[in-house]
Amino acid sequence: MRTLTLALGLFTACYLTSCDYASNTVRSVQAYDIPLPNDTLIDNQAICLWDGAGLRDGPGRGEKLTYLSTIYFGEQVELLGESELIEATSRTYLKVRLSDGEEGWVHQYLFAENAYLAAVMGEAEIYRRPDIMTFKDDKFERGEVVTVMEEKGDWIRLVGMERKKSGWITRKKLLSTDLFDIRLALKYVRAVNFTSSDKQAEQLENIISSEKQNPSSLLDVVKQRLSEVTEENKDEAISMESEITDIGVLEQSISP
């Protein structure tokens, strides 16, 4: 535990100094870059899997409870060792502490416990179990953000955003715990989650502008998606213009 505490302190110091891209060769060190036993990845830590989980002053939901704060996808919280099952809803709640020291209760299902965050650097096929015969016909895409739940030999069990994807992959080198990669991937995921293509394009352009000195190779993913969205917007504009023209022609043909 002393090693883990020292590592966490080192991560904090590196995080505060790495935001200045003085050199593209500077790489951040994170606590979970340090080898840990497979059965104790990160003790007493949980990662939020939803973009907007609620922190309340007691377990459950209702008018009697005070809403304290919003926790975002990828945010790390400290587990305080207390849990409570609400029988009426069959939901379990955990007591946690945020990075600013605020404490409260969260719904267990919205968090990945004793896990750490990683960015997917290459397409990774998903398996139901650590066995090549259990292929799920699904994959984690480059640029996604995942939580690493368990390691078993060359196999790694992952859970994705909102638990939409989960399972085992076989190649750990497809994952990165580098700060630059994770930060860029988080921004990318939030951008592509906008339903409006115009909003997506705006957010992707902002990422490219603000992260142009970021050494992460995932910047290519952002640029590729922006190109696709731009083409989609052009096609929509052409289609809309064509419909307007057709309506005008129709109105002229039926006018006396």
XYZ file of N, CA and C in Angstrom, residues 13-241:
687
model
N 1.501 14.737 -9.135
C 2.541 15.710 -9.483
C 2.741 15.774 -10.983
N 2.735 14.618 -11.649
C 2.939 14.592 -13.095
C 1.759 15.201 -13.821
N 0.574 14.972 -13.307
C -0.616 15.538 -13.944
C -0.548 17.063 -13.941
N -0.130 17.640 -12.806
C -0.108 19.093 -12.692
C 0.933 19.722 -13.602
N 1.994 18.968 -13.914
C 3.060 19.536 -14.740
C 2.946 19.163 -16.196
N 2.160 18.131 -16.548
C 2.131 17.637 -17.915
C 1.204 18.419 -18.815
N 0.370 19.283 -18.285
C -0.590 20.014 -19.106
C 0.092 21.036 -19.996
N 1.315 21.445 -19.644
C 2.070 22.361 -20.485
C 2.856 21.541 -21.487
N 2.439 21.576 -22.764
C 3.084 20.761 -23.774
C 4.393 21.410 -24.216
N 5.351 21.541 -23.329
C 6.621 22.158 -23.671
C 7.383 21.301 -24.666
N 7.170 19.989 -24.593
C 7.843 19.095 -25.536
C 6.923 17.933 -25.827
N 6.812 17.565 -27.106
C 5.955 16.444 -27.485
C 6.509 15.110 -26.997
N 7.738 15.091 -26.537
C 8.331 13.842 -26.086
C 8.060 13.569 -24.622
N 7.536 14.551 -23.901
C 7.247 14.368 -22.481
C 6.010 13.498 -22.332
N 6.101 12.408 -21.557
C 4.978 11.500 -21.340
C 4.694 11.446 -19.848
N 3.427 11.428 -19.502
C 3.058 11.435 -18.094
C 3.173 10.045 -17.492
N 3.393 9.988 -16.185
C 3.415 8.730 -15.464
C 2.152 8.667 -14.628
N 1.430 7.547 -14.720
C 0.207 7.396 -13.948
C 0.378 6.293 -12.928
N -0.437 6.339 -11.889
C -0.327 5.349 -10.822
C -0.457 3.938 -11.376
N -1.385 3.749 -12.316
C -1.597 2.398 -12.794
C -0.706 2.017 -13.965
N 0.352 2.794 -14.243
C 1.420 2.327 -15.123
C 2.359 1.399 -14.352
N 2.321 1.489 -13.017
C 3.195 0.682 -12.174
C 2.581 -0.703 -12.010
N 3.351 -1.782 -12.260
C 2.793 -3.134 -12.178
C 2.153 -3.404 -10.829
N 0.968 -3.967 -10.858
C 0.252 -4.327 -9.639
C -0.177 -5.781 -9.737
N -0.372 -6.472 -8.617
C -0.867 -7.849 -8.661
C -2.189 -7.909 -9.420
N -2.407 -8.963 -10.188
C -3.596 -9.056 -11.029
C -4.893 -9.017 -10.251
N -4.879 -9.475 -8.998
C -6.127 -9.518 -8.229
C -6.340 -8.254 -7.403
N -5.433 -7.280 -7.505
C -5.593 -6.019 -6.783
C -5.187 -4.870 -7.694
N -5.919 -4.658 -8.760
C -5.554 -3.634 -9.739
C -5.437 -2.268 -9.075
N -6.528 -1.743 -8.574
C -6.512 -0.483 -7.824
C -7.494 -0.658 -6.661
N -6.984 -0.804 -5.454
C -7.851 -1.020 -4.297
C -8.608 0.251 -3.943
N -9.852 0.064 -3.491
C -10.648 1.161 -2.935
C -10.866 2.302 -3.915
N -10.941 1.983 -5.184
C -11.210 2.990 -6.210
C -12.324 2.504 -7.123
N -13.141 3.424 -7.605
C -14.178 3.096 -8.585
C -14.180 4.159 -9.665
N -14.549 3.753 -10.879
C -14.611 4.645 -12.025
C -16.066 4.801 -12.453
N -16.506 6.039 -12.653
C -17.883 6.288 -13.078
C -18.061 5.857 -14.533
N -19.095 5.074 -14.802
C -19.369 4.563 -16.145
C -20.416 5.373 -16.884
N -21.043 6.305 -16.205
C -22.093 7.130 -16.808
C -21.666 8.597 -16.784
N -22.131 9.356 -17.751
C -21.793 10.779 -17.790
C -22.893 11.567 -17.089
N -22.870 11.537 -15.760
C -23.862 12.276 -14.996
C -24.489 11.463 -13.880
N -23.675 10.719 -13.136
C -24.183 9.976 -11.975
C -24.352 10.933 -10.801
N -25.392 10.694 -10.009
C -25.689 11.591 -8.901
C -25.046 11.166 -7.585
N -24.521 12.150 -6.864
C -24.012 11.939 -5.509
C -25.028 12.526 -4.539
N -25.504 11.707 -3.590
C -26.513 12.155 -2.633
C -26.023 11.951 -1.209
N -26.712 12.574 -0.265
C -26.258 12.518 1.126
C -26.699 11.250 1.851
N -27.352 10.345 1.137
C -27.758 9.076 1.721
C -28.018 8.062 0.620
N -28.115 6.792 0.961
C -28.381 5.765 -0.042
C -29.819 5.832 -0.555
N -29.997 5.645 -1.872
C -31.321 5.673 -2.467
C -31.598 6.976 -3.188
N -32.877 7.151 -3.545
C -33.327 8.370 -4.206
C -34.649 8.792 -3.583
N -34.919 10.067 -3.562
C -36.175 10.530 -3.002
C -36.075 11.954 -2.504
N -37.221 12.507 -2.146
C -37.282 13.898 -1.710
C -36.528 14.146 -0.410
N -36.390 13.107 0.412
C -35.728 13.282 1.698
C -34.210 13.366 1.565
N -33.687 12.993 0.397
C -32.248 13.013 0.182
C -31.828 14.276 -0.564
N -30.666 14.762 -0.249
C -30.132 15.961 -0.896
C -29.160 15.572 -2.005
N -29.384 16.162 -3.178
C -28.476 15.939 -4.306
C -27.254 16.815 -4.095
N -26.077 16.198 -4.001
C -24.858 16.926 -3.663
C -24.032 17.348 -4.870
N -23.879 16.432 -5.824
C -22.998 16.736 -6.948
C -23.233 15.760 -8.088
N -22.705 16.109 -9.267
C -22.761 15.250 -10.447
C -21.371 14.681 -10.702
N -21.326 13.372 -10.971
C -20.068 12.686 -11.260
C -20.071 12.302 -12.735
N -18.952 12.527 -13.410
C -18.904 12.376 -14.862
C -18.185 11.099 -15.292
N -18.471 10.686 -16.524
C -17.868 9.470 -17.071
C -16.342 9.543 -16.996
N -15.751 8.480 -16.457
C -14.310 8.424 -16.326
C -13.773 8.981 -15.027
N -14.628 9.651 -14.254
C -14.168 10.254 -13.000
C -13.905 9.172 -11.958
N -12.839 9.350 -11.213
C -12.428 8.400 -10.187
C -12.948 8.832 -8.823
N -13.475 7.877 -8.054
C -13.923 8.140 -6.690
C -13.272 7.123 -5.761
N -13.184 7.496 -4.509
C -12.622 6.601 -3.497
C -13.748 5.864 -2.793
N -13.634 4.550 -2.702
C -14.619 3.738 -1.994
C -14.324 3.794 -0.496
N -15.354 4.080 0.300
C -15.159 4.249 1.739
C -15.535 3.009 2.543
N -15.867 1.923 1.851
C -16.105 0.661 2.541
C -17.496 0.473 3.098
N -18.427 1.365 2.754
C -19.812 1.227 3.221
C -20.733 1.015 2.032
N -21.688 0.103 2.179
C -22.697 -0.137 1.140
C -24.029 -0.448 1.800
N -25.098 -0.214 1.063
C -26.441 -0.482 1.607
C -27.383 -0.888 0.475
N -28.096 -1.979 0.690
C -29.077 -2.467 -0.274
C -30.445 -1.888 0.064
N -31.062 -1.236 -0.912
C -32.431 -0.750 -0.756
C -33.364 -1.823 -1.291
N -34.043 -2.535 -0.416
C -34.836 -3.698 -0.819
C -35.983 -3.331 -1.751
N -36.568 -2.161 -1.573
C -37.715 -1.762 -2.395
C -37.359 -1.678 -3.874
N -36.102 -1.309 -4.174
C -35.662 -1.169 -5.569
C -34.626 -2.204 -5.969
N -34.184 -3.016 -5.006
C -33.121 -4.012 -5.231
C -31.849 -3.364 -5.760
N -31.586 -2.148 -5.316
C -30.396 -1.429 -5.728
C -29.436 -1.283 -4.550
N -28.155 -1.457 -4.845
C -27.130 -1.283 -3.826
C -26.438 0.062 -4.024
N -26.198 0.752 -2.921
C -25.548 2.059 -2.968
C -24.229 2.007 -2.200
N -23.252 2.765 -2.698
C -21.917 2.798 -2.104
C -21.617 4.185 -1.560
N -20.906 4.243 -0.448
C -20.443 5.529 0.049
C -19.068 5.805 -0.547
N -18.904 7.002 -1.121
C -17.661 7.333 -1.819
C -17.189 8.729 -1.437
N -15.942 8.995 -1.796
C -15.367 10.332 -1.616
C -14.846 10.816 -2.968
N -15.219 12.059 -3.338
C -14.746 12.638 -4.584
C -13.341 13.203 -4.418
N -12.728 13.599 -5.531
C -11.361 14.104 -5.492
C -11.237 15.398 -4.700
N -12.356 16.143 -4.548
C -12.310 17.383 -3.764
C -12.651 17.148 -2.291
N -12.827 15.889 -1.906
C -13.093 15.560 -0.516
C -14.563 15.394 -0.169
N -15.467 15.770 -1.071
C -16.895 15.651 -0.771
C -17.289 14.176 -0.722
N -18.130 13.820 0.258
C -18.556 12.443 0.449
C -20.062 12.313 0.238
N -20.485 11.139 -0.198
C -21.897 10.876 -0.411
C -22.107 9.457 -0.900
N -23.331 9.203 -1.396
C -23.712 7.853 -1.807
C -24.049 7.818 -3.296
N -23.666 6.717 -3.959
C -23.919 6.550 -5.392
C -24.490 5.159 -5.646
N -25.185 5.021 -6.782
C -25.717 3.728 -7.195
C -24.572 2.854 -7.696
N -24.418 1.682 -7.108
C -23.290 0.798 -7.413
C -23.186 0.457 -8.903
N -24.316 0.229 -9.559
C -24.319 -0.210 -10.957
C -23.659 0.806 -11.885
N -23.628 2.054 -11.489
C -23.093 3.121 -12.337
C -21.570 3.231 -12.253
N -20.933 2.338 -11.479
C -19.491 2.429 -11.257
C -18.813 1.081 -11.457
N -17.551 1.147 -11.880
C -16.697 -0.034 -11.975
C -15.764 -0.012 -10.781
N -15.902 -0.992 -9.898
C -15.138 -1.005 -8.648
C -13.773 -1.662 -8.828
N -12.788 -1.140 -8.105
C -11.429 -1.682 -8.121
C -10.916 -1.847 -9.546
N -11.097 -0.811 -10.339
C -10.721 -0.830 -11.749
C -9.888 0.399 -12.071
N -9.331 0.441 -13.282
C -8.633 1.644 -13.722
C -9.020 1.957 -15.158
N -8.771 3.189 -15.546
C -9.208 3.714 -16.830
C -8.135 3.477 -17.895
N -8.580 3.225 -19.137
C -7.646 3.051 -20.251
C -8.301 3.519 -21.540
N -7.469 3.892 -22.501
C -7.929 4.258 -23.842
C -7.622 3.106 -24.789
N -8.564 2.835 -25.695
C -8.373 1.765 -26.674
C -7.606 2.348 -27.866
N -6.438 1.788 -28.142
C -5.557 2.326 -29.176
C -5.674 1.583 -30.502
N -6.377 0.462 -30.499
C -6.578 -0.308 -31.722
C -7.791 -1.198 -31.581
N -8.384 -1.576 -32.692
C -9.586 -2.404 -32.685
C -9.341 -3.704 -31.925
N -10.245 -4.035 -31.000
C -10.062 -5.208 -30.143
C -11.332 -6.049 -30.122
N -11.238 -7.284 -30.570
C -12.385 -8.193 -30.547
C -12.727 -8.576 -29.108
N -14.032 -8.755 -28.845
C -14.513 -9.034 -27.495
C -14.937 -10.498 -27.375
N -14.561 -11.100 -26.248
C -14.924 -12.479 -25.948
C -15.715 -12.529 -24.642
N -16.638 -13.501 -24.542
C -17.458 -13.628 -23.336
C -16.643 -14.080 -22.125
N -15.681 -14.931 -22.369
C -14.799 -15.448 -21.332
C -13.379 -15.486 -21.895
N -12.377 -15.692 -21.059
C -11.012 -15.748 -21.561
C -10.731 -17.048 -22.311
N -11.412 -17.194 -23.444
C -11.320 -18.390 -24.282
C -11.655 -17.972 -25.712
N -10.803 -18.297 -26.683
C -11.008 -17.834 -28.052
C -12.269 -18.421 -28.697
N -12.878 -19.424 -28.075
C -14.110 -20.018 -28.608
C -15.353 -19.239 -28.201
N -15.199 -18.171 -27.404
C -16.356 -17.432 -26.884
C -16.487 -16.053 -27.524
N -16.084 -15.933 -28.788
C -16.145 -14.662 -29.509
C -17.577 -14.121 -29.540
N -17.749 -12.801 -29.264
C -19.076 -12.180 -29.155
C -19.543 -11.485 -30.431
N -18.751 -11.493 -31.485
C -19.088 -10.763 -32.704
C -19.295 -9.276 -32.397
N -18.424 -8.744 -31.557
C -18.450 -7.333 -31.199
C -17.014 -6.913 -30.927
N -16.756 -5.612 -30.884
C -15.389 -5.154 -30.678
C -15.357 -3.779 -30.027
N -14.266 -3.499 -29.350
C -13.988 -2.152 -28.873
C -13.250 -1.418 -29.988
N -13.713 -0.206 -30.285
C -13.145 0.572 -31.371
C -12.032 1.483 -30.865
N -11.124 1.819 -31.748
C -10.043 2.748 -31.421
C -10.644 4.095 -30.993
N -10.164 4.628 -29.886
C -10.659 5.896 -29.372
C -11.672 5.749 -28.255
N -12.153 4.531 -27.993
C -13.084 4.328 -26.884
C -12.332 4.383 -25.552
N -13.091 4.691 -24.497
C -12.543 4.690 -23.141
C -13.174 3.524 -22.391
N -12.343 2.748 -21.714
C -12.826 1.554 -21.024
C -12.267 1.515 -19.599
N -12.864 0.656 -18.778
C -12.308 0.378 -17.458
C -11.760 -1.047 -17.462
N -10.557 -1.198 -16.945
C -9.931 -2.509 -16.837
C -10.341 -3.114 -15.496
N -11.047 -4.252 -15.568
C -11.616 -4.862 -14.376
C -10.778 -6.003 -13.821
N -10.120 -6.730 -14.729
C -9.438 -7.961 -14.300
C -8.415 -8.353 -15.355
N -7.320 -8.939 -14.905
C -6.300 -9.466 -15.803
C -6.061 -10.929 -15.474
N -5.975 -11.748 -16.527
C -5.773 -13.178 -16.350
C -4.838 -13.658 -17.436
N -3.553 -13.737 -17.125
C -2.573 -14.079 -18.134
C -2.523 -12.994 -19.207
N -2.713 -13.386 -20.453
C -2.727 -12.428 -21.560
C -4.109 -11.823 -21.793
N -5.084 -12.219 -20.999
C -6.455 -11.748 -21.178
C -6.752 -10.587 -20.241
N -7.603 -9.655 -20.712
C -8.003 -8.493 -19.912
C -9.510 -8.335 -20.025
N -10.183 -8.197 -18.876
C -11.644 -7.983 -18.891
C -11.935 -6.493 -18.804
N -12.759 -6.017 -19.756
C -13.063 -4.592 -19.865
C -14.558 -4.339 -19.744
N -14.899 -3.147 -19.281
C -16.279 -2.656 -19.296
C -16.251 -1.263 -19.917
N -17.152 -1.026 -20.888
C -17.200 0.252 -21.572
C -18.210 1.206 -20.979
N -18.348 2.356 -21.622
C -19.252 3.401 -21.163
C -20.686 2.893 -21.086
N -21.342 3.156 -19.964
C -22.729 2.764 -19.700
C -22.934 1.258 -19.813
N -21.856 0.502 -19.691
C -21.902 -0.970 -19.758
C -22.467 -1.478 -21.082
N -22.413 -0.654 -22.140
C -22.928 -1.079 -23.434
C -22.084 -2.185 -24.042
N -20.797 -2.179 -23.696
C -19.894 -3.237 -24.144
C -19.123 -3.757 -22.939
N -18.924 -5.066 -22.913
C -18.114 -5.651 -21.846
C -17.626 -7.018 -22.303
N -16.515 -7.429 -21.756
C -15.979 -8.735 -22.100
C -14.469 -8.735 -22.030
N -13.877 -9.780 -22.584
C -12.440 -9.999 -22.526
C -11.779 -9.706 -23.864
N -10.568 -9.168 -23.821
C -9.759 -9.025 -25.018
C -8.424 -9.730 -24.775
N -7.695 -9.982 -25.855
C -6.489 -10.805 -25.734
C -5.194 -10.019 -25.844
N -5.255 -8.762 -26.232
C -4.025 -8.026 -26.487
C -3.947 -6.767 -25.628
N -3.187 -6.824 -24.563
C -3.079 -5.693 -23.648
C -2.419 -4.488 -24.308
N -1.585 -4.725 -25.334
C -0.896 -3.607 -25.976
C -1.860 -2.688 -26.729
N -3.104 -3.129 -26.907
C -4.108 -2.284 -27.549
C -4.659 -1.238 -26.592
N -4.254 -1.286 -25.327
C -4.736 -0.336 -24.323
C -3.622 0.618 -23.912
N -4.020 1.831 -23.538
C -3.053 2.808 -23.034
C -3.585 3.438 -21.757
N -2.713 3.565 -20.776
C -3.057 4.298 -19.554
C -2.327 5.632 -19.512
N -1.784 6.048 -20.643
C -1.102 7.337 -20.717
C -2.107 8.476 -20.571
N -1.744 9.474 -19.810
C -2.643 10.593 -19.516
C -3.105 11.308 -20.775
N -2.198 11.536 -21.722
C -2.557 12.244 -22.947
C -3.587 11.448 -23.752
N -3.381 10.134 -23.860
C -4.302 9.283 -24.615
C -5.684 9.265 -23.973
N -5.732 9.108 -22.649
C -7.019 9.024 -21.953
C -7.781 10.339 -22.045
N -7.080 11.449 -21.842
C -7.761 12.747 -21.891
C -8.342 13.012 -23.279
N -7.565 12.716 -24.313
C -8.045 12.931 -25.675
C -9.214 12.007 -25.992
N -9.124 10.749 -25.553
C -10.201 9.799 -25.795
C -11.487 10.210 -25.086
N -11.372 10.724 -23.857
C -12.555 11.181 -23.127
C -13.239 12.332 -23.859
N -12.448 13.280 -24.348
C -13.017 14.403 -25.105
C -13.691 13.902 -26.375
N -13.049 12.954 -27.033
C -13.591 12.407 -28.282
C -14.930 11.700 -28.042
N -14.983 10.881 -27.011
C -16.219 10.148 -26.690
C -17.364 11.110 -26.396
N -17.082 12.161 -25.645
C -18.126 13.131 -25.317
C -18.586 13.877 -26.562
N -17.670 14.145 -27.491
C -18.025 14.860 -28.717
C -18.941 14.023 -29.605
N -18.603 12.751 -29.805
C -19.386 11.917 -30.720
C -20.711 11.477 -30.112
N -20.901 11.707 -28.826
C -22.175 11.364 -28.199
C -23.262 12.405 -28.463
N -22.896 13.567 -29.018
C -23.913 14.542 -29.392
C -24.708 14.004 -30.580
N -26.034 14.116 -30.509
C -26.871 13.618 -31.600
C -26.842 14.544 -32.811
N -26.620 15.827 -32.588
C -26.548 16.791 -33.677
C -25.184 16.697 -34.364
N -25.201 16.484 -35.680
C -23.946 16.406 -36.418
C -23.216 17.745 -36.411
N -23.971 18.850 -36.411
C -23.341 20.173 -36.340
C -22.608 20.347 -35.010
N -23.242 19.887 -33.913
C -22.622 19.987 -32.597
C -21.387 19.084 -32.517
N -21.506 17.894 -33.116
C -20.362 16.994 -33.156
C -19.177 17.652 -33.840
N -19.440 18.245 -35.017
C -18.375 18.890 -35.792
C -17.739 20.017 -34.982
N -18.567 20.797 -34.295
C -18.058 21.908 -33.487
C -17.130 21.399 -32.387
N -17.570 20.343 -31.688
C -16.774 19.805 -30.588
C -15.475 19.157 -31.090
N -15.549 18.469 -32.214
C -14.360 17.833 -32.782
C -13.339 18.879 -33.224
N -13.831 19.970 -33.800
C -12.939 21.060 -34.192
C -12.271 21.675 -32.968
N -13.027 21.802 -31.887
C -12.460 22.344 -30.652
C -11.358 21.444 -30.102
N -11.569 20.133 -30.195
C -10.565 19.185 -29.718
C -9.279 19.328 -30.523
N -9.417 19.363 -31.843
C -8.244 19.469 -32.708
C -7.479 20.757 -32.428
N -8.223 21.840 -32.194
C -7.589 23.131 -31.921
C -6.870 23.139 -30.576
N -7.520 22.602 -29.547
C -6.959 22.671 -28.198
C -5.914 21.587 -27.926
N -5.947 20.498 -28.692
C -5.048 19.381 -28.432
C -4.024 19.184 -29.549
N -3.780 20.200 -30.350
C -2.892 20.028 -31.511
C -1.455 19.698 -31.123
N -1.056 20.018 -29.885
C 0.277 19.671 -29.412
C 0.297 18.358 -28.628
N -0.857 17.730 -28.519
C -0.948 16.466 -27.802
C -0.235 15.382 -28.616
N 0.707 14.642 -28.017
C 1.444 13.622 -28.764
C 0.657 12.344 -29.030
N -0.581 12.252 -28.549
C -1.364 11.035 -28.716
C -1.680 10.751 -30.184
N -1.535 9.497 -30.579
C -1.875 9.091 -31.943
C -3.379 9.084 -32.176
N -4.168 9.192 -31.103
C -5.626 9.197 -31.239
C -6.141 10.480 -31.881
N -5.287 11.473 -32.036
C -5.708 12.696 -32.704
C -6.141 12.394 -34.141
N -5.576 11.355 -34.743
C -5.975 10.945 -36.095
C -7.423 10.470 -36.119
N -7.860 9.838 -35.025
C -9.247 9.364 -34.930
C -10.204 10.550 -34.917
N -9.836 11.587 -34.180
C -10.660 12.793 -34.101
C -10.771 13.447 -35.481
N -9.651 13.563 -36.164
C -9.642 14.193 -37.484
C -10.458 13.383 -38.489
N -10.356 12.056 -38.421
C -11.112 11.197 -39.326
C -12.604 11.340 -39.094
N -13.016 11.375 -37.830
C -14.440 11.518 -37.522
C -14.957 12.881 -37.958
N -14.141 13.932 -37.799
C -14.546 15.257 -38.244
C -14.752 15.269 -39.757
N -13.878 14.602 -40.488
C -14.017 14.515 -41.942
C -15.316 13.813 -42.322
N -15.651 12.743 -41.621
C -16.879 11.993 -41.897
C -18.117 12.837 -41.600
N -18.093 13.532 -40.456
C -19.232 14.368 -40.076
C -19.405 15.512 -41.068
N -18.304 16.099 -41.512
C -18.365 17.192 -42.482
C -19.008 16.728 -43.774
N -18.643 15.531 -44.238
C -19.235 14.972 -45.459
C -20.721 14.684 -45.264
N -21.076 14.173 -44.092
C -22.481 13.900 -43.787
C -23.290 15.197 -43.811
N -22.738 16.252 -43.251
C -23.436 17.539 -43.240
C -23.609 18.080 -44.653
N -22.598 17.891 -45.516
C -22.710 18.337 -46.906
C -23.812 17.581 -47.640
N -23.858 16.270 -47.404
C -24.888 15.443 -48.045
C -26.280 15.856 -47.583
N -26.412 16.149 -46.293
C -27.709 16.581 -45.769
C -28.116 17.919 -46.373
N -27.166 18.832 -46.530
C -27.461 20.145 -47.111
C -27.896 20.013 -48.560
N -27.201 19.141 -49.309
C -27.561 18.916 -50.713
C -28.944 18.302 -50.820
N -29.233 17.339 -49.948
C -30.537 16.684 -49.958
C -31.648 17.670 -49.620
N -31.414 18.542 -48.632
C -32.410 19.534 -48.243
C -32.647 20.536 -49.375
N -31.576 20.960 -50.027
C -31.697 21.902 -51.132
C -32.483 21.295 -52.283
